[in-house]
Short mmCIF file of N, CA and C in Angstrom, two decimals:
data_model
loop_
_atom_site.label_atom_id
_atom_site.label_comp_id
_atom_site.label_asym_id
_atom_site.label_seq_id
_atom_site.Cartn_x
_atom_site.Cartn_y
_atom_site.Cartn_z
N MET S 25 43.19 -22.31 -22.52
CA MET S 25 42.97 -20.87 -22.61
C MET S 25 41.90 -20.50 -22.98
N LYS S 26 41.46 -21.39 -24.54
CA LYS S 26 39.98 -20.10 -25.20
C LYS S 26 38.78 -20.87 -24.71
N LYS S 27 39.00 -22.24 -24.19
CA LYS S 27 37.79 -22.62 -23.34
C LYS S 27 37.77 -22.25 -22.37
N PHE S 28 38.50 -21.71 -21.38
CA PHE S 28 38.56 -20.88 -20.32
C PHE S 28 37.94 -19.24 -20.38
N LEU S 29 38.41 -18.54 -21.66
CA LEU S 29 37.74 -17.75 -21.78
C LEU S 29 36.19 -17.65 -22.48
N LYS S 30 35.93 -18.40 -23.08
CA LYS S 30 34.78 -18.51 -23.52
C LYS S 30 33.15 -19.38 -22.08
N GLU S 31 34.10 -19.82 -21.10
CA GLU S 31 33.50 -20.26 -19.61
C GLU S 31 32.88 -18.66 -18.92
N VAL S 32 34.01 -18.01 -18.89
CA VAL S 32 34.15 -16.67 -18.01
C VAL S 32 33.27 -15.95 -18.64
N LEU S 33 33.38 -15.81 -20.19
CA LEU S 33 32.14 -14.82 -20.62
C LEU S 33 30.90 -15.42 -20.57
N SER S 34 30.98 -16.58 -20.46
CA SER S 34 29.05 -17.66 -20.28
C SER S 34 29.06 -17.44 -19.13
N SER S 35 29.97 -17.27 -18.14
CA SER S 35 29.16 -17.50 -16.84
C SER S 35 29.09 -15.78 -16.36
N SER S 36 29.79 -15.20 -16.52
CA SER S 36 29.28 -13.35 -16.49
C SER S 36 28.23 -13.12 -16.99
N LEU S 37 28.34 -13.61 -18.89
CA LEU S 37 26.64 -13.40 -19.29
C LEU S 37 25.71 -13.57 -18.57
N TYR S 38 25.58 -14.57 -17.98
CA TYR S 38 25.11 -15.55 -17.29
C TYR S 38 24.14 -14.46 -15.95
N ILE S 39 25.51 -14.11 -14.89
CA ILE S 39 25.07 -13.46 -14.03
C ILE S 39 24.31 -12.36 -14.11
N PHE S 40 25.09 -11.55 -14.77
CA PHE S 40 24.53 -10.13 -15.80
C PHE S 40 22.91 -10.24 -16.50
N THR S 41 22.96 -11.42 -16.57
CA THR S 41 21.46 -11.56 -17.02
C THR S 41 20.20 -11.78 -15.74
N VAL S 42 20.94 -11.88 -14.56
CA VAL S 42 20.34 -12.64 -13.28
C VAL S 42 19.87 -11.52 -13.26
N LEU S 43 21.16 -10.61 -12.86
CA LEU S 43 21.06 -10.00 -12.23
C LEU S 43 20.03 -8.30 -12.90
N LEU S 44 20.79 -8.13 -13.84
CA LEU S 44 19.03 -7.67 -14.78
C LEU S 44 17.93 -7.85 -14.56
N ILE S 45 17.47 -9.27 -14.54
CA ILE S 45 16.30 -9.50 -14.34
C ILE S 45 15.89 -9.09 -12.88
N THR S 46 16.35 -9.23 -11.93
CA THR S 46 16.22 -9.41 -10.10
C THR S 46 15.88 -7.60 -10.75
N PHE S 47 16.96 -6.81 -10.85
CA PHE S 47 16.39 -5.39 -11.28
C PHE S 47 15.07 -4.91 -11.99
N LEU S 48 14.91 -5.45 -12.88
CA LEU S 48 13.77 -5.20 -13.67
C LEU S 48 12.52 -5.40 -12.32
N VAL S 49 12.77 -7.02 -12.16
CA VAL S 49 11.47 -7.65 -11.32
C VAL S 49 11.20 -6.64 -10.16
N VAL S 50 12.22 -5.90 -9.36
CA VAL S 50 12.49 -5.46 -8.43
C VAL S 50 11.77 -3.80 -8.83
N LYS S 51 12.31 -3.25 -9.49
CA LYS S 51 11.84 -2.37 -10.49
C LYS S 51 10.40 -1.59 -10.89
N TYR S 52 10.15 -2.96 -11.46
CA TYR S 52 8.87 -2.71 -12.33
C TYR S 52 7.84 -4.02 -12.40
N VAL S 53 8.32 -4.49 -11.12
CA VAL S 53 7.38 -5.87 -11.05
C VAL S 53 6.54 -6.09 -9.37
N MET S 54 7.78 -6.62 -8.55
CA MET S 54 6.85 -6.64 -7.56
C MET S 54 8.32 -6.37 -6.42
N VAL S 55 8.15 -6.10 -5.13
CA VAL S 55 9.22 -5.88 -4.04
C VAL S 55 8.52 -6.42 -2.76
N ARG S 56 9.48 -6.58 -1.78
CA ARG S 56 8.61 -6.53 -0.44
C ARG S 56 8.97 -5.65 0.42
N THR S 57 8.23 -6.02 1.38
CA THR S 57 8.16 -4.74 2.73
C THR S 57 7.56 -5.71 3.96
N GLU S 58 8.06 -4.99 4.42
CA GLU S 58 7.57 -5.35 6.13
C GLU S 58 6.51 -4.41 7.18
N VAL S 59 5.68 -4.81 7.32
CA VAL S 59 4.52 -3.93 8.04
C VAL S 59 5.40 -3.78 9.77
N ILE S 60 5.57 -2.31 10.05
CA ILE S 60 5.62 -2.10 11.04
C ILE S 60 4.66 -1.29 12.05
N GLY S 61 4.11 -1.91 12.83
CA GLY S 61 3.12 -1.42 13.71
C GLY S 61 1.42 -1.79 13.22
N PRO S 62 0.56 -1.18 14.78
CA PRO S 62 -0.93 -1.94 14.73
C PRO S 62 -1.77 -1.25 13.40
N SER S 63 -1.56 -0.13 12.95
CA SER S 63 -2.88 0.61 11.65
C SER S 63 -2.89 -0.65 11.30
N MET S 64 -3.02 -1.48 10.25
CA MET S 64 -3.54 -2.49 9.78
C MET S 64 -4.46 -3.42 10.78
N GLN S 65 -3.97 -3.57 11.79
CA GLN S 65 -4.70 -4.65 12.34
C GLN S 65 -6.18 -4.90 12.14
N PRO S 66 -7.00 -5.63 12.15
CA PRO S 66 -6.76 -7.61 11.95
C PRO S 66 -6.19 -7.88 10.71
N THR S 67 -5.81 -7.22 9.75
CA THR S 67 -5.78 -7.65 8.23
C THR S 67 -4.21 -7.89 8.35
N LEU S 68 -3.61 -7.34 8.77
CA LEU S 68 -2.10 -7.49 8.57
C LEU S 68 -1.23 -7.02 10.09
N TYR S 69 -0.34 -7.69 10.40
CA TYR S 69 -0.14 -7.33 11.92
C TYR S 69 1.63 -6.96 11.88
N SER S 70 1.98 -5.94 12.87
CA SER S 70 3.39 -5.51 12.75
C SER S 70 4.18 -7.19 12.27
N LYS S 71 5.63 -6.85 11.79
CA LYS S 71 6.16 -8.39 10.92
C LYS S 71 5.92 -8.76 10.42
N ASP S 72 4.55 -8.52 9.82
CA ASP S 72 4.56 -9.21 8.80
C ASP S 72 5.29 -8.75 7.38
N ASN S 73 5.73 -9.52 6.81
CA ASN S 73 6.25 -9.40 5.43
C ASN S 73 5.25 -9.52 3.95
N LEU S 74 5.39 -9.05 3.52
CA LEU S 74 4.34 -8.68 1.90
C LEU S 74 5.01 -8.51 0.94
N MET S 75 4.51 -9.08 -0.10
CA MET S 75 4.99 -9.25 -1.69
C MET S 75 3.94 -7.58 -2.22
N VAL S 76 4.16 -6.47 -2.32
CA VAL S 76 3.41 -5.81 -3.47
C VAL S 76 3.83 -5.61 -4.78
N GLU S 77 2.75 -5.90 -5.82
CA GLU S 77 3.07 -5.85 -7.07
C GLU S 77 2.71 -4.54 -7.44
N LYS S 78 3.42 -4.21 -8.52
CA LYS S 78 3.41 -2.97 -9.05
C LYS S 78 2.92 -2.67 -10.48
N LEU S 79 2.66 -3.77 -11.05
CA LEU S 79 2.01 -3.75 -12.47
C LEU S 79 0.55 -3.25 -12.57
N SER S 80 0.00 -4.05 -11.40
CA SER S 80 -1.65 -3.53 -11.96
C SER S 80 -1.69 -1.90 -11.82
N TYR S 81 -1.21 -1.43 -11.79
CA TYR S 81 -1.36 0.13 -11.85
C TYR S 81 -0.56 0.97 -12.98
N ARG S 82 -0.21 0.01 -13.34
CA ARG S 82 0.41 0.27 -14.92
C ARG S 82 -0.38 0.14 -16.01
N PHE S 83 -1.56 -0.87 -15.60
CA PHE S 83 -2.25 -0.73 -16.66
C PHE S 83 -3.93 -0.43 -16.20
N GLY S 84 -3.90 0.03 -14.86
CA GLY S 84 -5.48 0.37 -14.63
C GLY S 84 -5.35 1.36 -13.33
N GLU S 85 -6.27 1.73 -12.71
CA GLU S 85 -6.55 2.49 -11.52
C GLU S 85 -6.70 1.66 -10.08
N PRO S 86 -6.04 2.39 -8.92
CA PRO S 86 -6.62 1.94 -8.18
C PRO S 86 -8.03 1.91 -7.85
N GLU S 87 -8.14 0.97 -6.92
CA GLU S 87 -9.93 1.36 -6.34
C GLU S 87 -10.06 1.28 -5.12
N ARG S 88 -11.50 1.31 -4.63
CA ARG S 88 -11.73 1.46 -3.16
C ARG S 88 -10.84 0.09 -3.03
N PHE S 89 -11.17 0.38 -0.98
CA PHE S 89 -10.86 -1.05 -0.32
C PHE S 89 -9.24 -1.46 -1.09
N ASP S 90 -8.56 -1.34 -2.06
CA ASP S 90 -7.11 -1.22 -2.49
C ASP S 90 -6.12 -1.04 -0.99
N VAL S 91 -5.27 -2.39 -0.48
CA VAL S 91 -4.11 -2.16 -0.02
C VAL S 91 -3.32 -1.68 -0.20
N ILE S 92 -2.82 -0.30 -0.19
CA ILE S 92 -1.64 0.18 -1.40
C ILE S 92 -0.14 0.75 -0.90
N VAL S 93 0.84 0.50 -0.63
CA VAL S 93 1.69 0.93 -0.23
C VAL S 93 2.53 2.32 -0.63
N PHE S 94 3.03 3.59 0.31
CA PHE S 94 3.22 4.82 -0.63
C PHE S 94 4.26 5.35 0.19
N PRO S 95 5.12 6.16 -0.19
CA PRO S 95 6.15 7.28 0.69
C PRO S 95 5.54 7.57 1.67
N PHE S 96 6.49 7.58 3.21
CA PHE S 96 5.97 9.11 3.69
C PHE S 96 6.72 10.32 3.76
N GLN S 97 6.16 11.41 3.51
CA GLN S 97 6.60 12.33 2.71
C GLN S 97 7.49 13.49 4.03
N TYR S 98 7.82 13.03 5.24
CA TYR S 98 8.51 13.34 5.74
C TYR S 98 9.91 12.50 6.19
N ALA S 99 9.83 10.91 5.98
CA ALA S 99 10.99 10.38 6.25
C ALA S 99 11.40 9.68 5.20
N GLU S 100 12.62 9.64 4.93
CA GLU S 100 13.22 8.76 4.23
C GLU S 100 13.45 7.63 4.53
N LYS S 101 12.64 6.52 3.25
CA LYS S 101 13.04 5.08 3.52
C LYS S 101 11.57 4.47 4.51
N THR S 102 10.80 5.49 4.27
CA THR S 102 9.39 5.04 5.30
C THR S 102 8.21 4.79 4.51
N TYR S 103 7.89 3.83 4.28
CA TYR S 103 6.58 3.53 3.45
C TYR S 103 5.48 2.84 4.46
N TYR S 104 4.25 3.83 4.14
CA TYR S 104 3.04 3.10 4.92
C TYR S 104 2.10 2.04 4.11
N ILE S 105 1.35 1.47 4.66
CA ILE S 105 0.45 0.70 4.07
C ILE S 105 -1.04 0.82 4.48
N LYS S 106 -1.97 1.26 3.70
CA LYS S 106 -3.04 1.64 4.30
C LYS S 106 -4.08 1.33 2.95
N ARG S 107 -5.26 1.59 3.61
CA ARG S 107 -6.61 0.83 2.31
C ARG S 107 -7.60 2.26 2.13
N ILE S 108 -7.49 1.73 0.34
CA ILE S 108 -7.79 3.01 0.09
C ILE S 108 -9.36 2.70 0.16
N ILE S 109 -9.56 4.41 0.72
CA ILE S 109 -11.56 4.76 1.27
C ILE S 109 -12.18 5.66 -0.32
N GLY S 110 -11.52 6.63 0.06
CA GLY S 110 -12.23 7.92 -1.16
C GLY S 110 -10.97 7.82 -2.18
N LEU S 111 -11.99 7.98 -3.26
CA LEU S 111 -11.45 7.91 -4.77
C LEU S 111 -11.37 9.09 -5.22
N PRO S 112 -10.29 9.87 -6.43
CA PRO S 112 -10.34 10.82 -6.76
C PRO S 112 -11.51 11.51 -7.27
N GLY S 113 -11.89 13.02 -6.49
CA GLY S 113 -13.39 13.71 -7.17
C GLY S 113 -14.34 13.36 -5.68
N GLU S 114 -14.01 12.90 -4.81
CA GLU S 114 -15.21 12.46 -4.06
C GLU S 114 -14.82 13.49 -2.68
N THR S 115 -16.08 13.36 -1.66
CA THR S 115 -15.84 14.10 -0.72
C THR S 115 -15.85 13.11 0.64
N ILE S 116 -15.25 13.25 1.48
CA ILE S 116 -14.58 11.97 2.31
C ILE S 116 -15.43 13.26 3.85
N GLN S 117 -16.04 12.99 4.48
CA GLN S 117 -16.36 13.49 6.00
C GLN S 117 -16.79 11.99 6.77
N ILE S 118 -15.94 12.23 8.15
CA ILE S 118 -16.55 11.52 9.26
C ILE S 118 -17.13 12.24 10.39
N ASP S 119 -18.52 11.89 10.65
CA ASP S 119 -19.72 12.48 11.47
C ASP S 119 -18.87 12.32 13.05
N ASP S 120 -19.87 13.16 13.71
CA ASP S 120 -19.88 13.11 15.32
C ASP S 120 -19.95 11.77 15.54
N THR S 121 -20.41 11.05 14.94
CA THR S 121 -20.88 9.36 15.29
C THR S 121 -19.49 8.43 14.96
N GLY S 122 -18.52 9.18 14.14
CA GLY S 122 -17.75 8.00 13.60
C GLY S 122 -18.21 7.25 12.56
N THR S 123 -19.04 8.19 11.69
CA THR S 123 -19.39 7.30 10.47
C THR S 123 -18.86 7.73 9.23
N ILE S 124 -18.36 7.20 8.76
CA ILE S 124 -17.51 7.46 7.18
C ILE S 124 -18.80 8.03 6.15
N TYR S 125 -18.37 9.08 5.92
CA TYR S 125 -19.60 9.72 4.71
C TYR S 125 -18.89 9.61 3.14
N ILE S 126 -18.86 9.32 2.02
CA ILE S 126 -18.48 9.13 0.80
C ILE S 126 -19.17 10.05 -0.19
N ASN S 127 -19.42 11.10 -0.92
CA ASN S 127 -20.61 12.04 -1.43
C ASN S 127 -21.51 11.99 -0.63
N GLY S 128 -21.59 11.94 0.73
CA GLY S 128 -22.97 11.99 1.64
C GLY S 128 -23.69 11.06 2.11
N GLU S 129 -22.88 9.58 1.58
CA GLU S 129 -23.48 8.85 1.46
C GLU S 129 -22.93 7.43 2.27
N VAL S 130 -23.32 6.99 3.09
CA VAL S 130 -22.65 6.10 4.54
C VAL S 130 -21.29 4.83 3.53
N LEU S 131 -20.16 4.82 3.55
CA LEU S 131 -19.33 4.07 2.91
C LEU S 131 -20.09 2.62 3.55
N GLN S 132 -20.22 2.01 3.28
CA GLN S 132 -20.44 0.50 3.12
C GLN S 132 -19.13 -0.66 2.97
N GLU S 133 -18.63 -0.95 4.24
CA GLU S 133 -17.39 -1.09 4.51
C GLU S 133 -17.04 -2.45 5.73
N SER S 134 -16.21 -3.23 5.64
CA SER S 134 -16.59 -4.02 6.14
C SER S 134 -14.57 -4.28 7.10
N TYR S 135 -13.84 -3.89 6.73
CA TYR S 135 -12.58 -3.45 7.26
C TYR S 135 -12.47 -2.98 8.66
N GLY S 136 -12.48 -1.62 8.87
CA GLY S 136 -12.54 -0.75 9.77
C GLY S 136 -13.68 -1.16 11.06
N ARG S 137 -13.99 -1.70 11.90
CA ARG S 137 -15.28 -2.74 12.28
C ARG S 137 -14.87 -1.75 13.74
N GLU S 138 -13.73 -0.52 13.96
CA GLU S 138 -14.12 0.30 15.54
C GLU S 138 -14.58 1.84 14.84
N ILE S 139 -15.80 1.58 15.94
CA ILE S 139 -15.93 3.30 16.32
C ILE S 139 -14.90 3.96 15.96
N ILE S 140 -14.74 5.28 15.04
CA ILE S 140 -13.88 6.32 15.20
C ILE S 140 -14.11 7.82 16.91
N SER S 141 -12.91 7.59 16.85
CA SER S 141 -13.55 8.52 18.29
C SER S 141 -13.12 9.64 17.53
N GLU S 142 -13.94 10.24 18.73
CA GLU S 142 -13.93 12.24 18.19
C GLU S 142 -12.52 12.34 17.65
N GLU S 143 -11.25 12.34 18.45
CA GLU S 143 -10.01 12.00 18.43
C GLU S 143 -9.18 12.39 17.04
N HIS S 144 -9.84 10.95 16.72
CA HIS S 144 -9.32 10.74 15.87
C HIS S 144 -9.79 10.67 14.29
N ARG S 145 -11.02 11.44 14.19
CA ARG S 145 -11.53 12.16 13.24
C ARG S 145 -10.79 13.09 11.85
N GLY S 146 -9.94 13.50 13.04
CA GLY S 146 -8.74 14.51 12.35
C GLY S 146 -9.47 15.40 11.16
N LEU S 147 -8.55 15.56 9.87
CA LEU S 147 -8.67 16.42 8.84
C LEU S 147 -10.06 16.26 8.46
N ALA S 148 -10.94 14.50 8.22
CA ALA S 148 -12.44 14.70 7.76
C ALA S 148 -13.09 14.93 8.77
N SER S 149 -13.15 15.25 9.93
CA SER S 149 -14.13 16.06 10.68
C SER S 149 -14.81 17.03 9.90
N GLU S 150 -14.27 17.79 8.89
CA GLU S 150 -14.89 19.23 7.68
C GLU S 150 -14.67 18.07 6.47
N PRO S 151 -15.52 18.13 5.62
CA PRO S 151 -15.73 17.43 4.20
C PRO S 151 -14.74 18.19 3.10
N ILE S 152 -13.98 16.83 2.87
CA ILE S 152 -12.55 16.78 2.14
C ILE S 152 -12.94 16.28 0.64
N THR S 153 -13.17 17.14 -0.33
CA THR S 153 -12.79 17.12 -1.96
C THR S 153 -11.46 16.78 -2.02
N LEU S 154 -11.69 15.45 -2.53
CA LEU S 154 -10.43 14.72 -3.39
C LEU S 154 -10.06 15.79 -5.05
N GLY S 155 -8.96 15.77 -4.85
CA GLY S 155 -8.38 16.32 -6.38
C GLY S 155 -8.74 14.95 -7.16
N GLU S 156 -8.27 15.85 -8.13
CA GLU S 156 -8.23 14.51 -9.80
C GLU S 156 -7.05 13.34 -9.43
N ASP S 157 -6.05 13.38 -8.51
CA ASP S 157 -5.17 12.20 -8.82
C ASP S 157 -5.31 12.22 -7.58
N GLU S 158 -6.28 12.14 -6.30
CA GLU S 158 -5.77 11.76 -4.73
C GLU S 158 -6.19 10.71 -4.38
N TYR S 159 -6.34 10.23 -3.29
CA TYR S 159 -6.85 9.11 -2.84
C TYR S 159 -6.65 9.74 -1.36
N PHE S 160 -7.76 9.38 -0.63
CA PHE S 160 -7.77 8.98 0.99
C PHE S 160 -7.84 7.49 1.30
N VAL S 161 -6.81 7.65 2.24
CA VAL S 161 -6.63 6.09 2.70
C VAL S 161 -6.58 6.08 4.29
N MET S 162 -6.77 5.03 5.22
CA MET S 162 -7.07 4.63 6.34
C MET S 162 -7.01 3.54 6.58
N GLY S 163 -5.91 3.11 7.69
CA GLY S 163 -5.37 2.11 8.35
C GLY S 163 -6.95 1.02 8.54
N ASP S 164 -6.83 -0.58 8.64
CA ASP S 164 -8.06 -0.46 9.44
C ASP S 164 -8.50 -1.02 10.59
N ASN S 165 -7.48 -0.81 11.19
CA ASN S 165 -7.11 -0.28 12.98
C ASN S 165 -7.98 1.65 12.97
N ARG S 166 -8.53 1.71 12.91
CA ARG S 166 -9.24 3.24 12.61
C ARG S 166 -8.40 4.09 13.62
N ASN S 167 -8.48 3.76 15.26
CA ASN S 167 -7.94 4.79 16.04
C ASN S 167 -6.87 4.81 16.23
N GLU S 168 -5.87 3.74 15.49
CA GLU S 168 -4.44 3.47 15.66
C GLU S 168 -3.73 3.47 14.61
N SER S 169 -4.25 4.50 13.45
CA SER S 169 -3.47 4.82 12.51
C SER S 169 -3.43 6.31 11.76
N ALA S 170 -2.24 6.54 11.21
CA ALA S 170 -1.88 7.49 11.00
C ALA S 170 -2.19 7.62 9.32
N ASP S 171 -3.17 8.24 9.30
CA ASP S 171 -3.47 8.20 7.47
C ASP S 171 -4.20 9.37 6.41
N SER S 172 -4.78 9.61 5.90
CA SER S 172 -5.33 10.82 5.37
C SER S 172 -6.08 11.68 6.54
N ARG S 173 -6.77 11.10 7.54
CA ARG S 173 -7.12 11.97 8.64
C ARG S 173 -6.05 12.78 8.94
N ASP S 174 -4.70 12.65 8.90
CA ASP S 174 -3.55 13.23 9.95
C ASP S 174 -2.65 14.06 8.65
N PRO S 175 -2.57 15.77 9.02
CA PRO S 175 -2.00 16.28 8.25
C PRO S 175 -0.93 16.10 7.67
N SER S 176 0.03 15.03 8.24
CA SER S 176 1.33 15.49 7.90
C SER S 176 1.61 13.75 6.90
N VAL S 177 0.19 13.05 6.84
CA VAL S 177 -0.20 12.27 5.49
C VAL S 177 -1.00 12.59 4.60
N ALA S 178 -2.35 13.11 5.07
CA ALA S 178 -3.15 13.90 4.00
C ALA S 178 -3.49 12.79 3.03
N ALA S 179 -3.84 13.33 1.90
CA ALA S 179 -4.49 12.78 0.43
C ALA S 179 -3.09 12.08 -0.12
N VAL S 180 -3.15 11.31 -0.51
CA VAL S 180 -1.91 10.34 -1.45
C VAL S 180 -2.28 10.57 -2.85
N HIS S 181 -1.17 11.16 -2.97
CA HIS S 181 -1.22 11.28 -4.89
C HIS S 181 -1.32 9.93 -5.61
N ARG S 182 -1.34 10.02 -6.77
CA ARG S 182 -1.74 8.81 -7.73
C ARG S 182 -0.63 8.19 -7.64
N ASP S 183 1.02 9.06 -8.27
CA ASP S 183 1.99 9.07 -8.54
C ASP S 183 2.82 8.44 -7.51
N ASP S 184 2.68 9.00 -5.98
CA ASP S 184 3.26 8.59 -4.92
C ASP S 184 3.14 6.98 -5.05
N ILE S 185 1.79 6.21 -5.14
CA ILE S 185 1.46 4.97 -4.71
C ILE S 185 2.26 3.59 -5.46
N ILE S 186 2.91 3.17 -4.90
CA ILE S 186 4.29 2.40 -5.60
C ILE S 186 3.32 1.04 -6.03
N GLY S 187 2.29 0.62 -5.12
CA GLY S 187 1.87 -0.86 -5.44
C GLY S 187 0.69 -1.03 -4.99
N ARG S 188 0.33 -2.26 -4.80
CA ARG S 188 -0.87 -2.90 -4.05
C ARG S 188 -0.08 -4.45 -3.62
N ALA S 189 -0.48 -3.88 -2.22
CA ALA S 189 -0.02 -5.70 -1.21
C ALA S 189 -0.86 -6.60 -1.54
N TRP S 190 -0.21 -7.54 -2.47
CA TRP S 190 -0.23 -8.82 -2.74
C TRP S 190 -0.76 -9.74 -2.00
N VAL S 191 0.71 -10.09 -1.38
CA VAL S 191 0.42 -11.31 -0.71
C VAL S 191 1.33 -11.11 0.56
N ARG S 192 1.01 -12.19 1.44
CA ARG S 192 1.58 -12.08 2.86
C ARG S 192 2.27 -13.56 2.63
N ILE S 193 3.71 -13.33 3.05
CA ILE S 193 4.61 -14.67 2.80
C ILE S 193 5.47 -14.78 4.14
N TRP S 194 5.33 -13.62 5.24
CA TRP S 194 5.42 -14.03 6.40
C TRP S 194 4.70 -13.26 7.53
N PRO S 195 4.74 -14.20 8.78
CA PRO S 195 5.18 -15.39 8.81
C PRO S 195 4.68 -16.84 7.95
N LEU S 196 5.02 -17.78 7.84
CA LEU S 196 4.61 -18.80 7.24
C LEU S 196 3.72 -19.23 7.64
N ASP S 197 3.30 -19.15 8.49
CA ASP S 197 1.92 -20.38 8.82
C ASP S 197 0.67 -19.20 8.81
N LYS S 198 0.81 -18.00 8.35
CA LYS S 198 0.08 -17.07 7.64
C LYS S 198 0.40 -16.40 6.63
N ILE S 199 0.72 -17.38 5.41
CA ILE S 199 0.82 -17.00 4.01
C ILE S 199 -0.48 -16.97 3.37
N GLU S 200 -1.12 -15.95 3.00
CA GLU S 200 -2.12 -15.42 1.72
C GLU S 200 -2.35 -14.31 1.13
N MET S 201 -3.00 -14.31 0.34
CA MET S 201 -3.13 -13.41 -0.76
C MET S 201 -3.82 -12.32 0.15
N ILE S 202 -3.61 -11.05 0.19
CA ILE S 202 -4.17 -10.09 1.09
C ILE S 202 -5.97 -9.33 0.09
N ALA S 203 -6.95 -9.16 1.22
CA ALA S 203 -8.14 -9.22 0.73
C ALA S 203 -8.45 -7.65 0.09
N HIS S 204 -8.73 -7.45 -0.88
CA HIS S 204 -8.75 -5.97 -1.71
C HIS S 204 -10.30 -5.50 -1.52
N GLN S 205 -11.14 -6.26 -2.11
CA GLN S 205 -12.09 -5.98 -2.76
C GLN S 205 -13.22 -6.71 -1.53
#
């Protein structure tokens, strides 16, 4: 009987430890998410599964071109995946030709290759100056993305950023690290 109780206690302690470690990893280190929709094409496609790491932003600040995950404020358990274009304190504007300007200078980037149509300039058709903790985000598929140009998304606050997309884990034939810089 003593040996049985020892085994039960040992097994219970093992299961508790595994559950605690799993909880800590999901809460503080990494989480899985699925891409829904075309807004990040050609970088990410609908049904791609990603691992999002949460540690980078505990020790450093988000950087331009990081692919981040944040909650959509008007729908519970809905998360957006977008690329950071504008950093705190910067002024962003998209002109009539679809060119993105940061503090009056053309944004040099290779992620959004299409010309932003007039109807998709949204809030950025006028200059937007970001606050101390705000980020301007856009999908790579610029004309098919609800992002900071849309009033329902607008600028993303630092505290709302869950983490940085780290690696695509599904589909298996497309496993790769996510390009940021």
